[in-house]
Amino acid sequence: MIRIAVQSEAIDVAAEFAAIAGAGVGGIATFTGVVRADDGVSALELEHYPGATEAALRRLAEEAAERWSLVAATITHRVGVMQPGDLVVFVGTAAVHRAAALDSCAYLIDRLKTDAPFWKRETRGARADWVEPRDSDSLAAARWSRES
Amino acid sequence: MAIDLLYFSWVREAIGTGSETLDPPEGLASVSDLIDWLATRSDGHAQAFADRARLRAAVDQVFVPLDAPLGRPREVAIFPPVTGG
C-alpha cells in the first residue's frame, strides 16, 4: 500500500503512523522532518510542481517498495508557509523485518531531497532567500545507487 | 505549436509569472534551444536564464537534461535544483 500526499495542512504524525501500522507487519520505520530555527529563520516556505511532485514521490515509493519488498510506504510532504517546529515531511515504511524498513525509510528521505520538485525559501527578519542545494544531499542520495 | 511554460522558485520571480503559453518558432531542437529563445523575451527572462548551470527542466513532467531533445511537448517547466525534504 503506497500513500502519497502533498498538503498545506499540518502533518498529523499520529494519524500517519496509525495508517502505516494498519499494514500489520513486523517492522515500521518513520522519519519526520522538522523546520529548524537555525541562523534566525523565522519562516520556511515550500513551493512544489503540482502533479509532477506527487508523481515523483509515488515513483520513489514504488521503487522502494519493490527493492525492499515493503508492505506499505507513506510519504507526506507539507507545502506553503511554515514556522520553526512545524513538521515538513513524514516518511513511513513497513516491512516484515527491521532492516528493510529502516533502509527503505532512509532511502526515501535521501532520494526525495534530490529527486522531487520542491523549493524552499527561508525568511530571516525582513529578508527571504531561496535555499541552495547542498552537495551533502547529492552524496546522500547517490549512496543508494546500485549496479543492476 | 503552443507550449505551456511553467516556472518555479527564483526563475518564476525573475520572470514575473509562474506560467505562460507561447508559440515558439519551428526548429528548436533541444530544451536549451527553447531557453535561448525564451531568454530574448524580456529582461526578466534573460536574467532568469543567465546561468544555465543553475537551471533544471522537465518536459511533459519528465525531468530531462537541458541538452535533451525538445520534441513537440505540451508543457515545459524550468526551475532551479530542488531543495525539498
Coordinates of N, CA and C in Angstrom, one line a residue:
Chain A
M1 N 0.8 -1.2 0.0 CA 0.0 0.0 0.0 C 0.9 1.3 0.0
I2 N 0.7 2.1 -1.0 CA 1.5 3.3 -1.1 C 0.6 4.5 -0.9
R3 N 1.0 5.4 0.0 CA 0.2 6.6 0.2 C 1.1 7.8 0.0
I4 N 0.7 8.7 -0.9 CA 1.4 9.9 -1.2 C 0.5 11.1 -0.9
A5 N 1.1 12.1 -0.2 CA 0.3 13.4 0.0 C 1.2 14.6 0.0
V6 N 0.7 15.6 -0.7 CA 1.4 16.9 -0.7 C 0.3 17.9 -0.2
Q7 N 0.5 18.5 0.9 CA -0.6 19.2 1.6 C -0.1 20.5 2.3
S8 N -1.0 21.4 2.3 CA -0.7 22.7 3.1 C -1.1 22.6 4.5
E9 N -1.9 21.5 4.9 CA -2.4 21.3 6.3 C -1.2 20.8 7.1
A10 N -1.3 21.0 8.4 CA -0.2 20.4 9.3 C -0.2 18.9 9.2
I11 N 1.0 18.3 9.3 CA 1.1 16.8 9.3 C 0.7 16.2 10.7
D12 N -0.2 15.3 10.6 CA -0.7 14.6 11.9 C 0.1 13.3 12.0
V13 N 1.2 13.3 12.8 CA 2.0 12.1 12.8 C 1.3 10.9 13.4
A14 N 0.4 11.1 14.4 CA -0.4 10.0 14.9 C -1.2 9.3 13.9
A15 N -1.9 10.1 13.1 CA -2.7 9.6 12.0 C -1.9 8.9 10.9
E16 N -0.7 9.5 10.6 CA 0.1 8.9 9.6 C 0.7 7.5 10.1
F17 N 1.0 7.5 11.4 CA 1.6 6.3 11.9 C 0.5 5.2 12.0
A18 N -0.7 5.6 12.4 CA -1.8 4.6 12.5 C -2.1 4.0 11.2
A19 N -2.0 4.8 10.1 CA -2.3 4.3 8.8 C -1.3 3.2 8.4
I20 N 0.0 3.5 8.7 CA 1.0 2.6 8.3 C 1.1 1.4 9.2
A21 N 0.7 1.6 10.5 CA 0.7 0.4 11.4 C -0.4 -0.5 11.0
G22 N -1.4 0.0 10.4 CA -2.5 -0.9 9.9 C -2.1 -2.0 8.9
A23 N -0.8 -1.8 8.4 CA -0.3 -2.8 7.5 C -0.1 -4.1 8.3
G24 N 0.1 -4.0 9.6 CA 0.2 -5.2 10.5 C 1.4 -6.1 10.2
V25 N 2.6 -5.5 10.0 CA 3.7 -6.4 9.8 C 4.8 -6.1 10.9
G26 N 5.9 -6.8 10.8 CA 6.9 -6.8 11.9 C 7.6 -5.6 12.2
G27 N 7.9 -4.7 11.2 CA 8.7 -3.6 11.4 C 8.2 -2.3 10.7
I28 N 8.2 -1.2 11.4 CA 7.8 0.1 10.9 C 8.9 1.0 11.2
A29 N 9.4 1.8 10.1 CA 10.4 2.8 10.4 C 9.7 4.1 9.9
T30 N 10.0 5.2 10.7 CA 9.5 6.5 10.3 C 10.6 7.6 10.4
F31 N 10.5 8.6 9.5 CA 11.3 9.8 9.6 C 10.4 11.0 9.6
T32 N 10.6 11.9 10.5 CA 9.8 13.1 10.5 C 10.8 14.3 10.4
G33 N 10.6 15.2 9.4 CA 11.4 16.4 9.3 C 10.8 17.5 9.9
V34 N 11.6 18.3 10.7 CA 11.0 19.5 11.4 C 11.7 20.7 10.9
V35 N 11.0 21.8 10.8 CA 11.5 23.1 10.4 C 12.5 23.6 11.5
R36 N 13.7 23.8 11.1 CA 14.7 24.3 12.0 C 14.7 25.8 12.2
A37 N 15.1 26.3 13.3 CA 15.2 27.8 13.6 C 16.6 28.3 13.5
D38 N 17.5 27.5 12.9 CA 18.9 27.9 12.9 C 19.1 29.2 12.1
D39 N 20.1 29.9 12.5 CA 20.5 31.2 11.9 C 19.4 32.2 11.8
G40 N 18.5 32.1 12.8 CA 17.4 33.1 12.9 C 16.3 33.0 11.9
V41 N 16.1 31.7 11.4 CA 15.0 31.5 10.4 C 13.7 31.7 11.2
S42 N 12.8 32.6 10.6 CA 11.5 32.8 11.3 C 10.4 32.1 10.5
A43 N 10.6 31.8 9.2 CA 9.6 31.2 8.4 C 10.2 30.4 7.3
L44 N 9.6 29.3 6.9 CA 10.1 28.5 5.8 C 8.9 28.3 4.9
E45 N 9.1 28.6 3.6 CA 8.1 28.4 2.6 C 8.5 27.3 1.6
L46 N 7.6 26.4 1.3 CA 7.8 25.3 0.4 C 6.9 25.5 -0.9
E47 N 7.6 25.5 -2.0 CA 6.8 25.6 -3.3 C 7.0 24.2 -4.0
H48 N 6.0 23.8 -4.7 CA 6.1 22.5 -5.5 C 5.5 22.6 -6.9
Y49 N 5.6 21.5 -7.6 CA 5.2 21.5 -9.0 C 4.0 20.5 -9.0
P50 N 2.8 21.1 -8.9 CA 1.6 20.2 -8.7 C 1.5 19.2 -9.8
G51 N 1.2 17.9 -9.4 CA 1.2 16.8 -10.4 C 2.5 16.1 -10.5
A52 N 3.5 16.9 -10.9 CA 4.8 16.3 -11.1 C 5.5 15.9 -9.8
T53 N 5.2 16.7 -8.7 CA 5.8 16.4 -7.4 C 5.2 15.1 -6.9
E54 N 3.9 15.0 -6.9 CA 3.2 13.8 -6.5 C 3.7 12.5 -7.3
A55 N 3.8 12.7 -8.6 CA 4.3 11.6 -9.4 C 5.7 11.2 -9.0
A56 N 6.6 12.1 -8.8 CA 8.0 11.8 -8.4 C 8.0 11.1 -7.1
L57 N 7.2 11.5 -6.1 CA 7.1 10.8 -4.8 C 6.6 9.4 -5.0
R58 N 5.6 9.2 -5.8 CA 5.0 7.9 -6.0 C 6.0 7.0 -6.6
R59 N 6.8 7.5 -7.6 CA 7.8 6.7 -8.3 C 8.8 6.2 -7.3
L60 N 9.3 7.1 -6.4 CA 10.3 6.8 -5.4 C 9.7 5.7 -4.4
A61 N 8.5 5.9 -4.0 CA 7.9 4.9 -3.1 C 7.7 3.6 -3.8
E62 N 7.4 3.6 -5.0 CA 7.2 2.3 -5.8 C 8.6 1.6 -5.9
E63 N 9.6 2.4 -6.2 CA 11.0 1.8 -6.3 C 11.4 1.2 -5.0
A64 N 11.1 1.9 -3.9 CA 11.5 1.4 -2.5 C 10.7 0.1 -2.2
A65 N 9.4 0.2 -2.5 CA 8.5 -1.0 -2.2 C 9.0 -2.2 -2.9
E66 N 9.5 -2.1 -4.2 CA 10.0 -3.2 -4.9 C 11.4 -3.7 -4.4
R67 N 12.3 -2.7 -4.1 CA 13.6 -3.0 -3.7 C 13.7 -3.7 -2.4
W68 N 12.8 -3.3 -1.4 CA 12.8 -3.8 -0.1 C 11.6 -4.7 0.3
S69 N 10.8 -5.0 -0.7 CA 9.6 -5.9 -0.5 C 8.7 -5.3 0.6
L70 N 8.5 -4.0 0.5 CA 7.7 -3.3 1.5 C 6.2 -3.7 1.5
V71 N 5.6 -3.7 2.6 CA 4.2 -4.0 2.7 C 3.4 -2.6 2.6
A72 N 4.0 -1.6 3.1 CA 3.4 -0.2 3.0 C 4.5 0.8 3.0
A73 N 4.2 1.9 2.3 CA 5.1 3.1 2.3 C 4.2 4.4 2.2
T74 N 4.6 5.4 3.0 CA 3.9 6.6 3.1 C 4.9 7.8 2.9
I75 N 4.6 8.7 2.1 CA 5.3 10.0 2.0 C 4.3 11.1 2.1
T76 N 4.4 11.9 3.1 CA 3.5 13.1 3.3 C 4.4 14.3 3.4
H77 N 4.3 15.3 2.5 CA 5.1 16.5 2.5 C 4.3 17.7 2.5
R78 N 4.6 18.6 3.4 CA 3.9 19.8 3.6 C 4.4 20.9 2.6
V79 N 3.5 21.8 2.1 CA 3.9 22.9 1.3 C 3.3 24.2 1.9
G80 N 3.7 25.3 1.4 CA 3.2 26.6 1.9 C 4.1 27.1 3.0
V81 N 3.6 28.0 3.8 CA 4.4 28.7 4.8 C 4.4 28.0 6.1
M82 N 5.6 27.7 6.7 CA 5.7 27.0 8.0 C 6.5 27.8 8.9
Q83 N 6.4 27.5 10.2 CA 7.2 28.1 11.3 C 8.2 27.1 11.9
P84 N 9.3 27.5 12.5 CA 10.2 26.6 13.2 C 9.4 25.7 14.1
G85 N 9.7 24.4 14.1 CA 9.0 23.5 14.9 C 7.9 22.7 14.2
D86 N 7.4 23.3 13.1 CA 6.4 22.7 12.3 C 7.0 21.4 11.6
L87 N 6.2 20.4 11.3 CA 6.6 19.2 10.6 C 6.5 19.5 9.1
V88 N 7.6 19.2 8.4 CA 7.6 19.5 7.0 C 7.5 18.2 6.1
V89 N 7.9 17.1 6.7 CA 7.8 15.8 5.9 C 7.7 14.6 6.8
F90 N 6.9 13.6 6.4 CA 6.8 12.4 7.1 C 7.0 11.2 6.1
V91 N 7.9 10.3 6.5 CA 8.2 9.1 5.7 C 8.0 7.9 6.6
G92 N 7.2 7.0 6.1 CA 7.0 5.8 6.9 C 7.1 4.5 6.0
T93 N 7.7 3.5 6.5 CA 7.8 2.3 5.7 C 7.5 1.1 6.6
A94 N 6.9 0.1 6.1 CA 6.5 -1.1 6.8 C 7.0 -2.3 6.1
A95 N 7.7 -3.2 6.8 CA 8.2 -4.4 6.2 C 8.2 -5.6 7.2
V96 N 8.5 -6.8 6.7 CA 8.4 -7.9 7.6 C 9.6 -7.8 8.6
H97 N 10.7 -7.3 8.2 CA 11.9 -7.3 9.1 C 12.4 -5.8 9.2
R98 N 13.2 -5.5 10.3 CA 13.6 -4.2 10.6 C 14.5 -3.6 9.6
A99 N 15.5 -4.4 9.0 CA 16.5 -3.8 8.2 C 15.8 -3.2 6.9
A100 N 14.8 -3.9 6.4 CA 14.2 -3.4 5.2 C 13.4 -2.1 5.5
A101 N 12.8 -2.1 6.6 CA 12.0 -0.9 7.0 C 13.0 0.3 7.2
L102 N 14.1 0.1 7.9 CA 15.0 1.2 8.2 C 15.7 1.7 7.0
D103 N 16.2 0.7 6.2 CA 17.0 1.1 5.0 C 16.1 1.9 4.0
S104 N 14.9 1.4 3.8 CA 14.0 2.0 2.8 C 13.5 3.4 3.2
C105 N 13.4 3.5 4.5 CA 13.0 4.9 5.1 C 14.1 5.9 4.8
A106 N 15.3 5.5 5.1 CA 16.5 6.4 4.8 C 16.6 6.6 3.3
Y107 N 16.4 5.6 2.5 CA 16.4 5.8 1.0 C 15.4 6.8 0.6
L108 N 14.2 6.7 1.1 CA 13.1 7.7 0.6 C 13.4 9.1 1.0
I109 N 13.9 9.3 2.2 CA 14.1 10.7 2.6 C 15.4 11.3 1.9
D110 N 16.4 10.4 1.7 CA 17.6 10.9 0.9 C 17.2 11.2 -0.5
R111 N 16.5 10.3 -1.2 CA 16.1 10.5 -2.6 C 15.1 11.6 -2.8
L112 N 14.2 11.8 -1.9 CA 13.2 12.8 -2.2 C 13.8 14.2 -2.1
K113 N 14.9 14.4 -1.4 CA 15.6 15.7 -1.3 C 16.2 16.1 -2.6
T114 N 16.6 15.1 -3.5 CA 17.2 15.4 -4.7 C 16.4 15.2 -5.9
D115 N 15.3 14.4 -5.8 CA 14.5 13.9 -7.0 C 13.1 14.5 -7.0
A116 N 12.6 15.0 -6.0 CA 11.2 15.5 -6.0 C 11.2 17.1 -6.1
P117 N 10.4 17.6 -7.0 CA 10.4 19.1 -7.2 C 9.7 19.9 -6.1
F118 N 10.6 20.2 -5.1 CA 10.2 21.2 -4.0 C 11.3 22.2 -4.0
W119 N 10.9 23.5 -3.6 CA 11.8 24.5 -3.4 C 11.6 25.2 -2.1
K120 N 12.6 25.4 -1.3 CA 12.5 26.1 0.0 C 12.9 27.5 -0.1
R121 N 12.2 28.4 0.6 CA 12.6 29.8 0.8 C 12.6 30.1 2.3
E122 N 13.7 30.6 2.9 CA 13.8 30.9 4.3 C 13.7 32.4 4.5
T123 N 12.9 32.7 5.5 CA 12.8 34.1 5.9 C 13.6 34.4 7.2
R124 N 14.5 35.4 7.1 CA 15.2 35.8 8.3 C 15.0 37.3 8.4
G125 N 14.3 37.7 9.4 CA 13.9 39.2 9.6 C 13.1 39.6 8.4
A126 N 13.6 40.7 7.7 CA 12.9 41.2 6.5 C 13.3 40.5 5.2
R127 N 14.3 39.6 5.3 CA 14.9 39.1 4.1 C 14.5 37.6 3.9
A128 N 14.1 37.3 2.6 CA 13.7 35.9 2.2 C 14.7 35.4 1.1
D129 N 15.3 34.3 1.3 CA 16.2 33.7 0.4 C 15.8 32.3 0.0
W130 N 15.9 32.0 -1.3 CA 15.8 30.6 -1.8 C 17.0 29.8 -1.3
V131 N 16.7 28.6 -0.8 CA 17.7 27.7 -0.3 C 18.5 27.1 -1.5
E132 N 19.8 27.1 -1.4 CA 20.7 26.5 -2.4 C 20.8 25.0 -2.1
P133 N 20.9 24.2 -3.2 CA 21.1 22.7 -2.9 C 22.4 22.4 -2.3
R134 N 22.5 21.4 -1.4 CA 23.7 21.1 -0.7 C 24.4 19.8 -1.4
D135 N 25.7 19.9 -1.5 CA 26.4 18.7 -2.0 C 26.2 17.5 -1.1
S136 N 26.1 17.7 0.2 CA 25.9 16.6 1.1 C 24.6 15.8 0.8
D137 N 23.6 16.6 0.3 CA 22.3 15.9 -0.1 C 22.5 15.0 -1.3
S138 N 23.3 15.5 -2.3 CA 23.5 14.8 -3.5 C 24.3 13.5 -3.2
L139 N 25.3 13.6 -2.3 CA 26.1 12.5 -1.9 C 25.2 11.4 -1.1
A140 N 24.3 11.9 -0.3 CA 23.4 11.0 0.5 C 22.5 10.3 -0.5
A141 N 22.0 11.0 -1.5 CA 21.1 10.3 -2.5 C 21.9 9.3 -3.3
A142 N 23.2 9.7 -3.7 CA 24.0 8.8 -4.6 C 24.4 7.5 -3.9
R143 N 24.4 7.5 -2.6 CA 24.9 6.2 -1.9 C 23.9 5.1 -2.1
W144 N 22.7 5.4 -2.6 CA 21.7 4.4 -2.8 C 21.7 3.8 -4.2
S145 N 22.5 4.4 -5.1 CA 22.6 3.9 -6.5 C 23.3 2.6 -6.5
R146 N 22.9 1.7 -7.4 CA 23.5 0.4 -7.4 C 23.6 -0.1 -8.9
E147 N 24.6 -1.0 -9.1 CA 24.7 -1.6 -10.4 C 23.5 -2.6 -10.5
S148 N 22.9 -2.6 -11.7 CA 21.7 -3.5 -11.8 C 21.8 -4.3 -13.1
Chain B
M1 N 3.4 25.7 -32.7 CA 2.6 24.9 -31.7 C 2.8 25.5 -30.3
A2 N 1.7 25.8 -29.7 CA 1.7 26.4 -28.4 C 2.3 25.5 -27.3
I3 N 3.1 26.0 -26.4 CA 3.6 25.2 -25.3 C 3.3 26.0 -24.0
D4 N 2.8 25.2 -23.0 CA 2.7 25.8 -21.7 C 4.0 25.8 -21.0
L5 N 4.5 27.0 -20.6 CA 5.8 27.1 -19.9 C 5.4 27.3 -18.4
L6 N 6.1 26.6 -17.6 CA 6.0 26.7 -16.1 C 7.3 27.1 -15.5
Y7 N 7.3 28.0 -14.5 CA 8.5 28.5 -13.9 C 8.3 28.4 -12.4
F8 N 9.4 28.0 -11.6 CA 9.3 27.8 -10.2 C 10.4 28.6 -9.5
S9 N 10.2 28.8 -8.2 CA 11.2 29.4 -7.3 C 11.7 30.7 -7.9
W10 N 13.0 31.0 -7.9 CA 13.5 32.3 -8.3 C 13.5 32.5 -9.8
V11 N 13.3 31.4 -10.6 CA 13.1 31.5 -12.0 C 11.7 32.2 -12.2
R12 N 10.7 31.8 -11.5 CA 9.4 32.4 -11.5 C 9.4 33.9 -11.1
E13 N 10.2 34.1 -10.0 CA 10.2 35.5 -9.6 C 10.9 36.4 -10.5
A14 N 12.0 36.0 -11.2 CA 12.7 36.8 -12.1 C 11.9 37.1 -13.3
I15 N 11.1 36.1 -13.8 CA 10.3 36.3 -15.0 C 9.0 37.1 -14.7
G16 N 8.6 37.0 -13.4 CA 7.4 37.7 -13.0 C 6.1 37.0 -13.2
T17 N 6.1 35.7 -13.6 CA 4.9 34.9 -13.7 C 5.3 33.4 -13.5
G18 N 4.3 32.6 -13.1 CA 4.6 31.2 -12.9 C 4.3 30.4 -14.1
S19 N 3.5 31.0 -15.1 CA 3.2 30.2 -16.3 C 2.9 31.2 -17.4
E20 N 3.1 30.7 -18.6 CA 2.7 31.5 -19.8 C 2.6 30.4 -21.0
T21 N 1.7 30.7 -21.9 CA 1.6 29.9 -23.1 C 2.1 30.6 -24.3
L22 N 3.1 30.0 -24.9 CA 3.8 30.7 -26.0 C 3.9 29.8 -27.2
D23 N 4.1 30.4 -28.4 CA 4.2 29.6 -29.6 C 5.6 29.8 -30.2
P24 N 6.6 29.0 -29.8 CA 7.9 29.2 -30.2 C 8.1 28.9 -31.7
P25 N 9.2 29.4 -32.3 CA 9.4 29.2 -33.7 C 9.7 27.7 -34.0
E26 N 9.5 27.2 -35.2 CA 9.8 25.9 -35.5 C 11.3 25.7 -35.5
G27 N 11.8 24.5 -35.3 CA 13.2 24.2 -35.5 C 14.0 24.3 -34.2
L28 N 13.4 24.4 -33.0 CA 14.1 24.4 -31.8 C 14.4 22.9 -31.4
A29 N 15.6 22.5 -31.4 CA 16.0 21.1 -31.4 C 16.0 20.6 -29.9
S30 N 16.5 21.4 -29.0 CA 16.6 21.0 -27.6 C 16.0 21.9 -26.6
V31 N 15.9 21.4 -25.4 CA 15.4 22.3 -24.3 C 16.2 23.6 -24.2
S32 N 17.5 23.4 -24.4 CA 18.5 24.5 -24.3 C 18.1 25.6 -25.4
D33 N 17.8 25.1 -26.6 CA 17.4 26.0 -27.7 C 16.1 26.8 -27.3
L34 N 15.2 26.1 -26.7 CA 14.0 26.8 -26.2 C 14.3 27.9 -25.2
I35 N 15.3 27.5 -24.3 CA 15.7 28.5 -23.3 C 16.3 29.7 -23.9
D36 N 17.2 29.5 -24.9 CA 17.8 30.6 -25.7 C 16.8 31.5 -26.2
W37 N 15.7 30.9 -26.8 CA 14.6 31.7 -27.4 C 13.9 32.5 -26.3
L38 N 13.6 31.8 -25.2 CA 12.8 32.4 -24.1 C 13.6 33.6 -23.5
A39 N 14.9 33.4 -23.5 CA 15.8 34.5 -22.9 C 15.7 35.8 -23.6
T40 N 15.3 35.8 -24.9 CA 15.2 37.0 -25.6 C 13.9 37.8 -25.4
R41 N 13.0 37.2 -24.6 CA 11.6 37.8 -24.5 C 11.5 39.0 -23.6
S42 N 12.3 39.0 -22.5 CA 12.3 40.2 -21.6 C 13.6 40.2 -20.8
D43 N 13.8 41.3 -20.1 CA 15.0 41.4 -19.2 C 14.9 40.3 -18.1
G44 N 13.6 40.1 -17.7 CA 13.4 39.1 -16.6 C 13.7 37.7 -17.1
H45 N 13.3 37.4 -18.3 CA 13.7 36.1 -18.8 C 15.2 35.9 -19.0
A46 N 15.8 37.0 -19.5 CA 17.3 37.0 -19.7 C 18.0 36.7 -18.4
Q47 N 17.5 37.4 -17.3 CA 18.1 37.3 -16.0 C 17.9 35.9 -15.4
A48 N 16.7 35.4 -15.6 CA 16.4 34.1 -15.0 C 17.2 33.0 -15.7
F49 N 17.5 33.1 -17.0 CA 18.2 32.1 -17.7 C 19.7 32.3 -18.0
A50 N 20.2 33.3 -17.2 CA 21.6 33.7 -17.5 C 22.6 32.6 -17.2
D51 N 22.4 31.9 -16.0 CA 23.4 30.9 -15.6 C 22.7 29.5 -15.8
R52 N 23.1 28.9 -16.9 CA 22.4 27.6 -17.2 C 22.8 26.5 -16.2
A53 N 23.9 26.6 -15.6 CA 24.3 25.6 -14.6 C 23.4 25.5 -13.4
R54 N 22.6 26.6 -13.2 CA 21.7 26.7 -12.1 C 20.2 26.3 -12.5
L55 N 20.1 25.8 -13.7 CA 18.7 25.5 -14.2 C 18.5 24.0 -14.4
R56 N 17.3 23.6 -14.1 CA 16.9 22.2 -14.4 C 15.6 22.3 -15.2
A57 N 15.2 21.2 -15.9 CA 14.0 21.3 -16.7 C 13.2 20.0 -16.7
A58 N 11.9 20.1 -17.0 CA 11.1 18.9 -17.1 C 10.2 19.1 -18.4
V59 N 10.2 18.1 -19.3 CA 9.4 18.2 -20.5 C 8.2 17.2 -20.3
D60 N 7.0 17.8 -20.4 CA 5.8 17.0 -20.1 C 5.9 16.2 -18.8
Q61 N 6.5 16.9 -17.8 CA 6.6 16.4 -16.4 C 7.7 15.3 -16.2
V62 N 8.5 15.1 -17.2 CA 9.6 14.2 -17.1 C 10.9 15.0 -17.0
F63 N 11.7 14.7 -16.0 CA 12.9 15.5 -15.8 C 14.0 15.1 -16.8
V64 N 14.5 16.1 -17.4 CA 15.5 15.9 -18.5 C 16.7 16.8 -18.4
P65 N 17.8 16.4 -19.0 CA 19.0 17.4 -19.0 C 18.6 18.5 -20.1
L66 N 19.3 19.6 -19.9 CA 19.0 20.8 -20.8 C 19.3 20.5 -22.3
D67 N 20.2 19.5 -22.5 CA 20.5 19.2 -24.0 C 19.6 18.1 -24.5
A68 N 18.6 17.7 -23.8 CA 17.6 16.7 -24.3 C 16.8 17.3 -25.4
P69 N 16.4 16.4 -26.4 CA 15.6 16.8 -27.5 C 14.3 17.4 -27.0
L70 N 13.8 18.5 -27.7 CA 12.6 19.1 -27.2 C 11.3 18.4 -27.7
G71 N 11.4 17.8 -28.9 CA 10.2 17.2 -29.4 C 9.1 18.2 -29.6
R72 N 7.8 17.7 -29.4 CA 6.6 18.6 -29.5 C 5.9 18.5 -28.2
P73 N 6.4 19.1 -27.2 CA 5.8 19.0 -25.9 C 4.6 19.9 -25.7
R74 N 3.7 19.5 -24.7 CA 2.6 20.3 -24.3 C 3.0 21.3 -23.2
E75 N 4.0 20.8 -22.4 CA 4.4 21.5 -21.2 C 5.8 21.4 -20.9
V76 N 6.5 22.5 -20.7 CA 7.9 22.5 -20.3 C 8.0 23.4 -19.0
A77 N 8.7 22.8 -18.0 CA 8.9 23.5 -16.8 C 10.4 23.8 -16.6
I78 N 10.8 25.0 -16.1 CA 12.2 25.4 -16.0 C 12.3 25.9 -14.5
F79 N 13.3 25.4 -13.8 CA 13.4 25.7 -12.4 C 14.8 25.5 -11.9
P80 N 15.1 25.9 -10.6 CA 16.4 25.7 -10.0 C 16.5 24.2 -9.5
P81 N 17.7 23.8 -9.1 CA 17.8 22.5 -8.5 C 16.9 22.4 -7.2
V82 N 16.3 21.2 -7.0 CA 15.3 21.1 -6.0 C 15.9 21.1 -4.6
T83 N 15.1 21.5 -3.6 CA 15.6 21.6 -2.2 C 14.5 21.2 -1.2
G84 N 13.8 20.1 -1.5 CA 12.8 19.7 -0.6 C 13.3 18.8 0.6
G85 N 12.3 18.2 1.3 CA 12.7 17.3 2.4 C 12.8 18.0 3.7

